[in-house]
CSV table of C-alpha atoms in Angstrom, one decimal:
chain,number,residue,atom,x,y,z
A,142,MET,CA,4.6,28.5,-41.1
A,143,SER,CA,2.2,25.7,-39.7
A,144,ASN,CA,-0.6,27.2,-41.7
A,145,PHE,CA,1.5,27.6,-44.8
A,146,PHE,CA,2.5,23.9,-44.5
A,147,ALA,CA,-1.3,22.9,-44.2
A,148,ARG,CA,-2.3,25.2,-47.1
A,149,CYS,CA,0.6,23.6,-49.1
A,150,ILE,CA,-0.9,20.0,-48.5
A,151,CYS,CA,-4.4,21.1,-49.1
A,152,LYS,CA,-3.7,23.0,-52.4
A,153,ALA,CA,-7.0,25.1,-52.1
A,154,THR,CA,-7.5,28.6,-51.2
A,155,SER,CA,-10.8,28.2,-49.1
A,156,ASN,CA,-10.7,28.6,-45.5
A,157,LYS,CA,-13.4,25.7,-45.3
A,158,CYS,CA,-11.2,23.3,-47.2
A,159,LEU,CA,-8.3,24.0,-44.8
A,160,MET,CA,-10.7,23.4,-41.8
A,161,THR,CA,-11.9,20.3,-43.1
A,162,PHE,CA,-8.4,19.1,-43.5
A,163,MET,CA,-7.5,20.1,-40.0
A,164,VAL,CA,-10.6,18.4,-38.5
A,165,ILE,CA,-9.9,15.1,-40.3
A,166,VAL,CA,-6.3,15.0,-39.3
A,167,GLY,CA,-7.0,16.2,-35.9
A,168,THR,CA,-9.8,13.5,-35.3
A,169,VAL,CA,-7.7,10.4,-36.4
A,170,ILE,CA,-4.5,11.6,-34.7
A,171,GLY,CA,-5.2,10.9,-31.0
A,172,SER,CA,-3.3,9.5,-28.1
A,173,GLY,CA,-3.1,5.9,-29.4
A,174,PHE,CA,-1.7,7.2,-32.6
A,175,LEU,CA,0.8,9.6,-31.3
A,176,SER,CA,1.9,7.4,-28.4
A,177,GLY,CA,2.7,4.6,-31.0
A,178,LYS,CA,0.7,2.1,-29.2
A,179,GLU,CA,-2.1,2.1,-31.8
A,180,ILE,CA,0.6,1.7,-34.5
A,181,VAL,CA,2.3,-1.1,-32.6
A,182,VAL,CA,-0.8,-3.0,-32.4
A,183,PHE,CA,-2.2,-2.6,-35.8
A,184,PHE,CA,1.2,-2.3,-38.1
A,185,SER,CA,4.7,-2.4,-36.5
A,186,ARG,CA,4.3,-5.9,-35.0
A,187,PHE,CA,3.9,-7.5,-38.3
A,188,GLY,CA,7.4,-6.4,-39.4
A,189,LYS,CA,8.0,-6.0,-43.2
A,190,MET,CA,4.4,-6.5,-43.9
A,191,SER,CA,3.5,-3.1,-42.1
A,192,TYR,CA,4.7,-1.1,-45.1
A,193,PHE,CA,2.3,-2.6,-47.4
A,194,CYS,CA,-0.6,-2.3,-44.8
A,195,ILE,CA,0.2,1.3,-44.3
A,196,PHE,CA,0.0,2.0,-47.8
A,197,LEU,CA,-3.3,0.1,-48.0
A,198,ALA,CA,-4.4,2.1,-45.1
A,199,PHE,CA,-3.6,5.2,-47.2
A,200,LEU,CA,-5.9,4.2,-50.1
A,201,LEU,CA,-8.5,3.2,-47.8
A,202,PHE,CA,-8.6,6.6,-45.8
A,203,TRP,CA,-8.6,8.4,-49.1
A,204,GLY,CA,-11.5,6.5,-50.5
A,205,LEU,CA,-13.6,6.6,-47.2
A,206,PHE,CA,-12.8,10.4,-46.6
A,207,TYR,CA,-13.9,11.1,-50.0
A,208,PHE,CA,-17.1,9.0,-49.6
A,209,PHE,CA,-17.9,10.8,-46.4
A,210,LEU,CA,-17.6,14.3,-48.0
A,211,LYS,CA,-19.5,13.2,-51.2
A,212,TYR,CA,-22.4,11.6,-49.3
A,213,ALA,CA,-22.6,13.8,-46.4
A,214,GLY,CA,-26.3,14.8,-46.3
A,215,GLY,CA,-27.3,11.1,-46.5
A,216,THR,CA,-25.0,10.4,-43.4
A,217,LEU,CA,-26.5,13.0,-41.3
A,218,ASN,CA,-30.0,12.1,-42.4
A,219,ARG,CA,-29.4,8.6,-41.4
A,220,LEU,CA,-27.8,9.2,-38.1
A,221,ALA,CA,-31.0,11.5,-37.1
A,222,SER,CA,-33.5,8.7,-38.1
A,223,SER,CA,-31.7,5.5,-37.2
A,224,LYS,CA,-31.5,4.5,-33.4
A,225,TYR,CA,-29.3,1.7,-34.2
A,226,ALA,CA,-26.6,4.1,-35.7
A,227,LYS,CA,-27.0,6.4,-32.6
A,228,VAL,CA,-26.3,3.7,-30.1
A,229,LEU,CA,-23.4,2.3,-32.2
A,230,ASN,CA,-22.0,6.0,-32.8
A,231,PHE,CA,-22.3,6.5,-29.0
A,232,LEU,CA,-20.6,3.4,-27.9
A,233,ILE,CA,-17.5,3.8,-30.3
A,234,CYS,CA,-17.0,7.5,-29.4
A,235,LEU,CA,-17.6,6.4,-25.7
A,236,ILE,CA,-14.6,4.2,-25.9
A,237,LEU,CA,-12.4,6.5,-27.8
A,238,SER,CA,-13.0,9.4,-25.9
A,239,ALA,CA,-12.3,7.7,-22.6
A,240,ALA,CA,-9.1,6.7,-23.9
A,241,MET,CA,-8.4,10.3,-24.9
A,242,PHE,CA,-9.1,11.3,-21.5
A,243,ALA,CA,-6.9,8.5,-20.1
A,244,GLY,CA,-4.0,9.6,-22.5
A,245,ILE,CA,-4.3,13.1,-21.2
A,246,ILE,CA,-4.3,11.9,-17.4
A,247,ASP,CA,-1.2,9.8,-18.2
A,248,LEU,CA,0.6,12.6,-19.7
A,249,LEU,CA,-0.1,15.0,-16.8
A,250,SER,CA,0.9,12.1,-14.2
A,251,SER,CA,4.5,13.8,-13.8
A,252,LEU,CA,3.2,17.3,-13.2
A,253,TRP,CA,2.5,18.8,-9.8
A,254,PHE,CA,-1.0,17.9,-8.8
A,255,PRO,CA,-2.5,21.2,-8.7
A,256,ILE,CA,-1.3,21.9,-12.2
A,257,GLN,CA,-2.9,18.5,-13.2
A,258,ILE,CA,-6.2,19.3,-11.9
A,259,SER,CA,-6.2,22.6,-13.4
A,260,ILE,CA,-5.4,21.5,-16.8
A,261,ILE,CA,-7.9,18.7,-16.8
A,262,PHE,CA,-10.7,21.0,-15.4
A,263,ILE,CA,-9.8,23.3,-18.4
A,264,MET,CA,-10.2,20.5,-20.6
A,265,LEU,CA,-13.7,19.5,-19.3
A,266,LEU,CA,-14.9,23.1,-19.8
A,267,ILE,CA,-13.7,23.2,-23.3
A,268,CYS,CA,-15.4,20.0,-24.0
A,269,SER,CA,-18.7,21.2,-22.2
A,270,ARG,CA,-18.4,24.4,-24.4
A,271,ILE,CA,-18.2,22.0,-27.7
A,272,ALA,CA,-20.9,19.9,-26.6
A,273,LEU,CA,-23.3,22.9,-26.1
A,274,LYS,CA,-22.1,25.1,-29.0
A,275,GLY,CA,-21.0,22.9,-31.7
A,276,ALA,CA,-19.0,23.0,-34.8
A,277,SER,CA,-17.8,26.7,-34.5
A,278,VAL,CA,-15.7,26.1,-31.3
A,279,LEU,CA,-14.3,22.9,-32.9
A,280,GLU,CA,-13.3,24.7,-36.2
A,281,LYS,CA,-11.3,27.3,-34.2
A,282,LEU,CA,-9.4,25.0,-32.1
A,283,ASN,CA,-8.3,22.4,-34.9
A,284,LEU,CA,-7.1,25.4,-37.1
A,285,PHE,CA,-4.9,26.7,-34.4
A,286,LEU,CA,-3.7,23.3,-32.7
A,287,VAL,CA,-3.5,20.7,-35.7
A,288,PRO,CA,-0.9,22.5,-37.8
A,289,ILE,CA,1.5,23.0,-34.8
A,290,MET,CA,0.9,19.3,-33.8
A,291,ILE,CA,1.6,18.2,-37.4
A,292,VAL,CA,4.9,20.3,-38.1
A,293,PHE,CA,6.6,19.3,-34.5
A,294,LEU,CA,5.5,15.6,-34.7
A,295,ILE,CA,7.2,15.0,-38.0
A,296,ILE,CA,10.4,17.1,-36.8
A,297,ASN,CA,10.4,14.8,-33.6
A,298,LEU,CA,10.1,11.5,-35.7
A,299,ILE,CA,12.9,12.4,-38.1
A,300,SER,CA,15.1,13.2,-35.3
A,301,LEU,CA,14.5,9.7,-34.0
A,302,LEU,CA,15.5,8.0,-37.3
A,303,SER,CA,18.7,6.0,-37.2
A,304,LEU,CA,20.7,4.5,-40.1
A,305,LYS,CA,20.3,0.8,-39.0
A,306,THR,CA,18.2,-0.9,-41.6
A,307,SER,CA,18.7,-4.4,-40.1
A,308,SER,CA,15.4,-4.5,-38.2
A,309,LEU,CA,13.3,-2.7,-41.2
A,310,PHE,CA,12.6,-5.8,-42.9
A,311,VAL,CA,12.3,-8.6,-40.4
A,312,GLY,CA,9.3,-10.8,-39.8
A,313,GLY,CA,7.5,-13.3,-42.3
A,314,TYR,CA,4.2,-12.7,-44.2
A,315,TYR,CA,1.2,-12.3,-42.2
A,316,PRO,CA,-2.0,-12.5,-44.3
A,317,TYR,CA,-4.2,-11.5,-41.2
A,318,SER,CA,-2.2,-8.3,-41.0
A,319,ILE,CA,-4.4,-6.9,-43.7
A,320,PHE,CA,-7.4,-7.6,-41.6
A,321,PHE,CA,-5.9,-5.5,-38.9
A,322,CYS,CA,-5.3,-2.9,-41.4
A,323,VAL,CA,-8.7,-2.7,-42.6
A,324,LEU,CA,-9.9,-2.7,-38.7
A,325,TYR,CA,-7.6,0.3,-38.1
A,326,VAL,CA,-9.1,2.1,-40.9
A,327,ILE,CA,-12.5,1.4,-39.7
A,328,LEU,CA,-11.7,2.2,-36.0
A,329,ASN,CA,-10.4,5.8,-37.1
A,330,THR,CA,-13.2,6.3,-39.9
A,331,SER,CA,-16.2,5.3,-38.0
A,332,ASN,CA,-15.7,7.9,-35.2
A,333,SER,CA,-14.8,10.6,-37.7
A,334,ALA,CA,-17.6,10.1,-40.3
A,335,ILE,CA,-20.0,12.3,-38.5
A,336,VAL,CA,-17.6,15.2,-37.9
A,337,ILE,CA,-16.2,14.9,-41.5
A,338,SER,CA,-19.9,14.9,-43.0
A,339,ASN,CA,-20.6,18.1,-41.0
A,340,PHE,CA,-17.8,20.0,-42.5
A,341,SER,CA,-18.4,19.1,-46.2
A,342,LYS,CA,-21.3,21.2,-47.1
A,343,GLU,CA,-19.6,24.3,-48.6
A,344,LEU,CA,-17.0,22.3,-50.5
A,345,THR,CA,-16.9,21.9,-54.4
A,346,GLN,CA,-16.4,18.2,-55.8
A,347,LYS,CA,-12.8,19.2,-56.6
A,348,GLN,CA,-12.2,20.6,-53.1
A,349,LYS,CA,-13.6,17.1,-51.6
A,350,VAL,CA,-11.1,15.3,-53.7
A,351,GLN,CA,-8.2,17.6,-52.7
A,352,VAL,CA,-9.2,17.6,-49.1
A,353,SER,CA,-9.7,13.6,-48.8
A,354,PHE,CA,-6.2,13.1,-50.8
A,355,SER,CA,-4.4,15.6,-48.7
A,356,ALA,CA,-5.6,14.4,-45.5
A,357,ALA,CA,-4.9,10.5,-46.2
A,358,LEU,CA,-1.4,11.5,-47.5
A,359,ALA,CA,-0.7,13.4,-44.4
A,360,LEU,CA,-1.7,10.3,-42.3
A,361,PHE,CA,0.3,8.1,-44.5
A,362,ILE,CA,3.4,10.1,-44.1
A,363,ILE,CA,3.2,10.2,-40.4
A,364,LEU,CA,2.2,6.6,-40.2
A,365,LEU,CA,5.2,5.6,-42.2
A,366,PHE,CA,7.8,7.7,-40.1
A,367,ALA,CA,6.2,6.3,-36.9
A,368,ASN,CA,6.5,2.7,-38.1
A,369,ILE,CA,10.1,3.0,-39.0
A,370,VAL,CA,11.1,4.5,-35.8
A,371,LEU,CA,9.3,1.8,-33.9
A,372,LEU,CA,10.8,-1.1,-36.1
A,373,GLN,CA,14.2,0.3,-35.4
A,374,ASN,CA,13.3,0.2,-31.7
A,375,SER,CA,11.1,-2.9,-31.5
A,376,PHE,CA,12.2,-3.2,-27.6
A,377,ALA,CA,9.7,-0.2,-26.9
A,378,PHE,CA,6.7,-2.5,-28.6
A,379,GLY,CA,5.8,-3.5,-24.9
A,380,GLN,CA,5.6,0.0,-23.4
A,381,GLU,CA,2.3,1.8,-22.8
A,382,MET,CA,3.4,4.7,-24.9
A,383,PRO,CA,6.3,3.6,-27.1
A,384,LEU,CA,7.3,6.7,-28.7
A,385,LEU,CA,7.3,8.8,-25.6
A,386,TYR,CA,9.5,5.9,-24.1
A,387,LEU,CA,12.2,6.4,-26.7
A,388,VAL,CA,12.7,10.2,-26.0
A,389,LYS,CA,14.4,11.9,-23.2
A,390,GLY,CA,14.9,15.3,-21.9
A,391,VAL,CA,13.5,18.3,-23.9
A,392,GLN,CA,12.4,16.1,-26.7
A,393,LYS,CA,10.3,14.0,-24.2
A,394,ILE,CA,8.7,17.4,-23.0
A,395,LEU,CA,8.1,18.2,-26.8
A,396,MET,CA,6.6,14.9,-27.5
A,397,SER,CA,4.4,15.1,-24.4
A,398,ILE,CA,3.1,18.5,-25.6
A,399,ILE,CA,2.5,17.0,-29.1
A,400,MET,CA,0.6,14.2,-27.7
A,401,LEU,CA,-1.5,16.3,-25.2
A,402,ILE,CA,-2.5,18.5,-28.5
A,403,GLY,CA,-3.3,15.2,-30.4
A,404,CYS,CA,-5.4,13.9,-27.4
A,405,SER,CA,-7.1,17.0,-27.3
A,406,THR,CA,-8.1,17.6,-31.0
A,407,THR,CA,-9.5,14.1,-31.1
A,408,LEU,CA,-11.2,14.4,-27.6
A,409,PHE,CA,-12.9,17.6,-29.0
A,410,SER,CA,-14.0,16.0,-32.2
A,411,LEU,CA,-15.6,13.0,-30.2
A,412,VAL,CA,-17.4,15.1,-27.8
A,413,TYR,CA,-18.8,16.9,-30.7
A,414,THR,CA,-19.9,13.7,-32.5
A,415,ILE,CA,-21.5,12.3,-29.2
A,416,SER,CA,-23.5,15.6,-28.7
A,417,SER,CA,-24.4,15.8,-32.3
A,418,SER,CA,-26.2,12.3,-32.0
A,419,LEU,CA,-27.9,13.6,-28.9
A,420,ARG,CA,-29.4,16.7,-30.3
A,421,GLY,CA,-32.7,15.4,-29.5
A,422,VAL,CA,-31.9,15.7,-25.7
A,423,HIS,CA,-33.0,19.2,-24.4
A,424,ASN,CA,-31.7,18.5,-20.9
A,425,LYS,CA,-28.3,20.0,-20.9
A,426,PHE,CA,-27.3,18.1,-17.7
A,427,PHE,CA,-27.8,14.7,-19.6
A,428,LEU,CA,-26.1,15.9,-22.7
A,429,LEU,CA,-23.0,16.9,-20.6
A,430,PHE,CA,-22.9,13.8,-18.7
A,431,PHE,CA,-23.2,11.4,-21.7
A,432,SER,CA,-20.8,13.5,-23.7
A,433,VAL,CA,-18.2,14.5,-21.2
A,434,GLY,CA,-18.9,13.1,-17.8
A,435,LEU,CA,-19.4,9.3,-18.7
A,436,PRO,CA,-16.0,9.3,-20.9
A,437,PHE,CA,-14.3,11.0,-18.4
A,438,ALA,CA,-15.3,8.6,-15.7
A,439,LEU,CA,-14.5,5.5,-17.8
A,440,SER,CA,-10.8,6.8,-18.6
A,441,PHE,CA,-9.9,5.5,-15.1
A,442,LEU,CA,-9.7,2.1,-16.4
A,443,GLY,CA,-6.4,3.3,-17.9
A,444,PHE,CA,-5.0,4.0,-21.3
A,445,GLY,CA,-3.1,0.7,-21.8
A,446,LEU,CA,-6.2,-1.5,-21.2
A,447,ILE,CA,-8.3,0.8,-23.3
A,448,VAL,CA,-6.2,0.7,-26.3
A,449,SER,CA,-5.2,-2.9,-26.3
A,450,TYR,CA,-8.7,-4.4,-25.5
A,451,CYS,CA,-11.4,-2.1,-26.3
A,452,TYR,CA,-10.1,-0.5,-29.5
A,453,PRO,CA,-10.4,-3.8,-31.5
A,454,LEU,CA,-13.9,-4.3,-30.3
A,455,THR,CA,-14.6,-0.7,-31.5
A,456,SER,CA,-13.2,-1.6,-34.9
A,457,VAL,CA,-16.0,-4.3,-35.0
A,458,LEU,CA,-18.5,-1.9,-33.7
A,459,GLY,CA,-17.6,0.6,-36.5
A,460,ILE,CA,-18.0,-2.1,-39.3
A,461,PHE,CA,-21.7,-2.2,-38.3
A,462,LEU,CA,-22.1,1.7,-38.1
A,463,LEU,CA,-20.5,2.4,-41.4
A,464,CYS,CA,-22.8,-0.4,-42.8
A,465,ASP,CA,-25.8,1.3,-41.2
A,466,LEU,CA,-24.8,5.0,-42.1
A,467,PHE,CA,-23.6,4.3,-45.8
A,468,CYS,CA,-24.1,0.9,-47.1
A,469,ILE,CA,-27.7,0.5,-46.4
A,470,PRO,CA,-28.9,3.9,-47.7
A,471,PHE,CA,-26.5,3.4,-50.7
A,472,PHE,CA,-28.4,0.1,-51.5
A,473,LYS,CA,-31.7,1.6,-51.0
A,474,LYS,CA,-30.9,4.5,-53.2
A,475,VAL,CA,-29.5,2.0,-55.9
A,476,TYR,CA,-32.7,-0.2,-55.5
A,477,LYS,CA,-35.0,2.9,-55.8
A,478,GLY,CA,-33.3,4.0,-58.9
A,479,ILE,CA,-33.8,0.6,-60.4
A,480,HIS,CA,-37.4,0.3,-59.4
A,481,SER,CA,-38.1,3.8,-60.7
A,482,THR,CA,-36.4,2.9,-64.1
A,483,ARG,CA,-38.4,-0.3,-64.4
A,484,LYS,CA,-41.6,1.5,-63.6
A,485,ASN,CA,-41.1,4.2,-66.1
A,486,THR,CA,-40.2,1.5,-69.0
A,487,LYS,CA,-43.3,-0.4,-68.1
A,488,GLN,CA,-45.5,2.7,-68.4
A,489,GLU,CA,-43.8,3.5,-71.8
A,490,ASP,CA,-44.5,-0.1,-72.9
A,491,THR,CA,-48.2,0.4,-71.8
A,492,GLY,CA,-48.4,3.6,-73.8
A,493,HIS,CA,-47.1,2.1,-76.9
A,494,ASP,CA,-49.6,-1.0,-76.3
A,495,LYS,CA,-52.6,1.7,-76.2
A,496,VAL,CA,-51.4,3.1,-79.6
């Protein structure tokens, strides 16, 4: 059922197309997203303006996902050659992966301690394998986990919706909410640009449009439902995990599992991104330390602190990273094309003069 749902969204028969869709969605939907904390910080607290911002986020996601897929080769080459891009990419992924580890630790905190340790140890092993083996492991994990997460997340959000509409259109018009919307998109695309670029090689132009649109649409639907639920329950805004706070009993267990899957898929993608930017490091110990060990150590700062204070900083770093990966190479390419055209024109004019 879940694979059928993903295929319907993707509208493509290629396995690569489906896998790319899963990787994009799995990378963006992490603990901050699923817990509702990220949505509160960047959207819900602005009241009725949040709807416009979510629609704007959909358009920005669509455009950037397509841009990443179309110019994948240049992105990867730029990352390989630019030390500046490597440092920025590492810092962004370090903060976000620390948040994912922190989210996982928080979700497991109510379990029996030996079970907590066992699950965390398994997570560390999977992350280590991804860091060493690369994309093949990531593909299989996302293809299995992401469809389950999407289906059950939407079901859970729908069950939380109520008929009260009085709180859905409160608040004034906050022009700066657009700035937070842009920061949110940058936050979630700067860390996924490398992963998306790696999965675009075998896609046709038509499939790139389909994948970018379907991934952006899936995120838009989930964001919209989550935002409505949060606006109807604004008393949960101050909680560390607002959406989890709203559910009880079996539903809370289900939501915890969904969040655990979301944290895991995003964490796996981030570990892959860090390890990709460190491919020149031949020492496996250093590769594992920077890809897995350091983020895990930083996660003990706490989920709430990282999301509330480090995520906005990450968005700013993301602006510089995207400029370095895409804007600079794009303008260089345009300049080179203009210079080449002028040179050819000059040569033609010289030829006419000789005649």
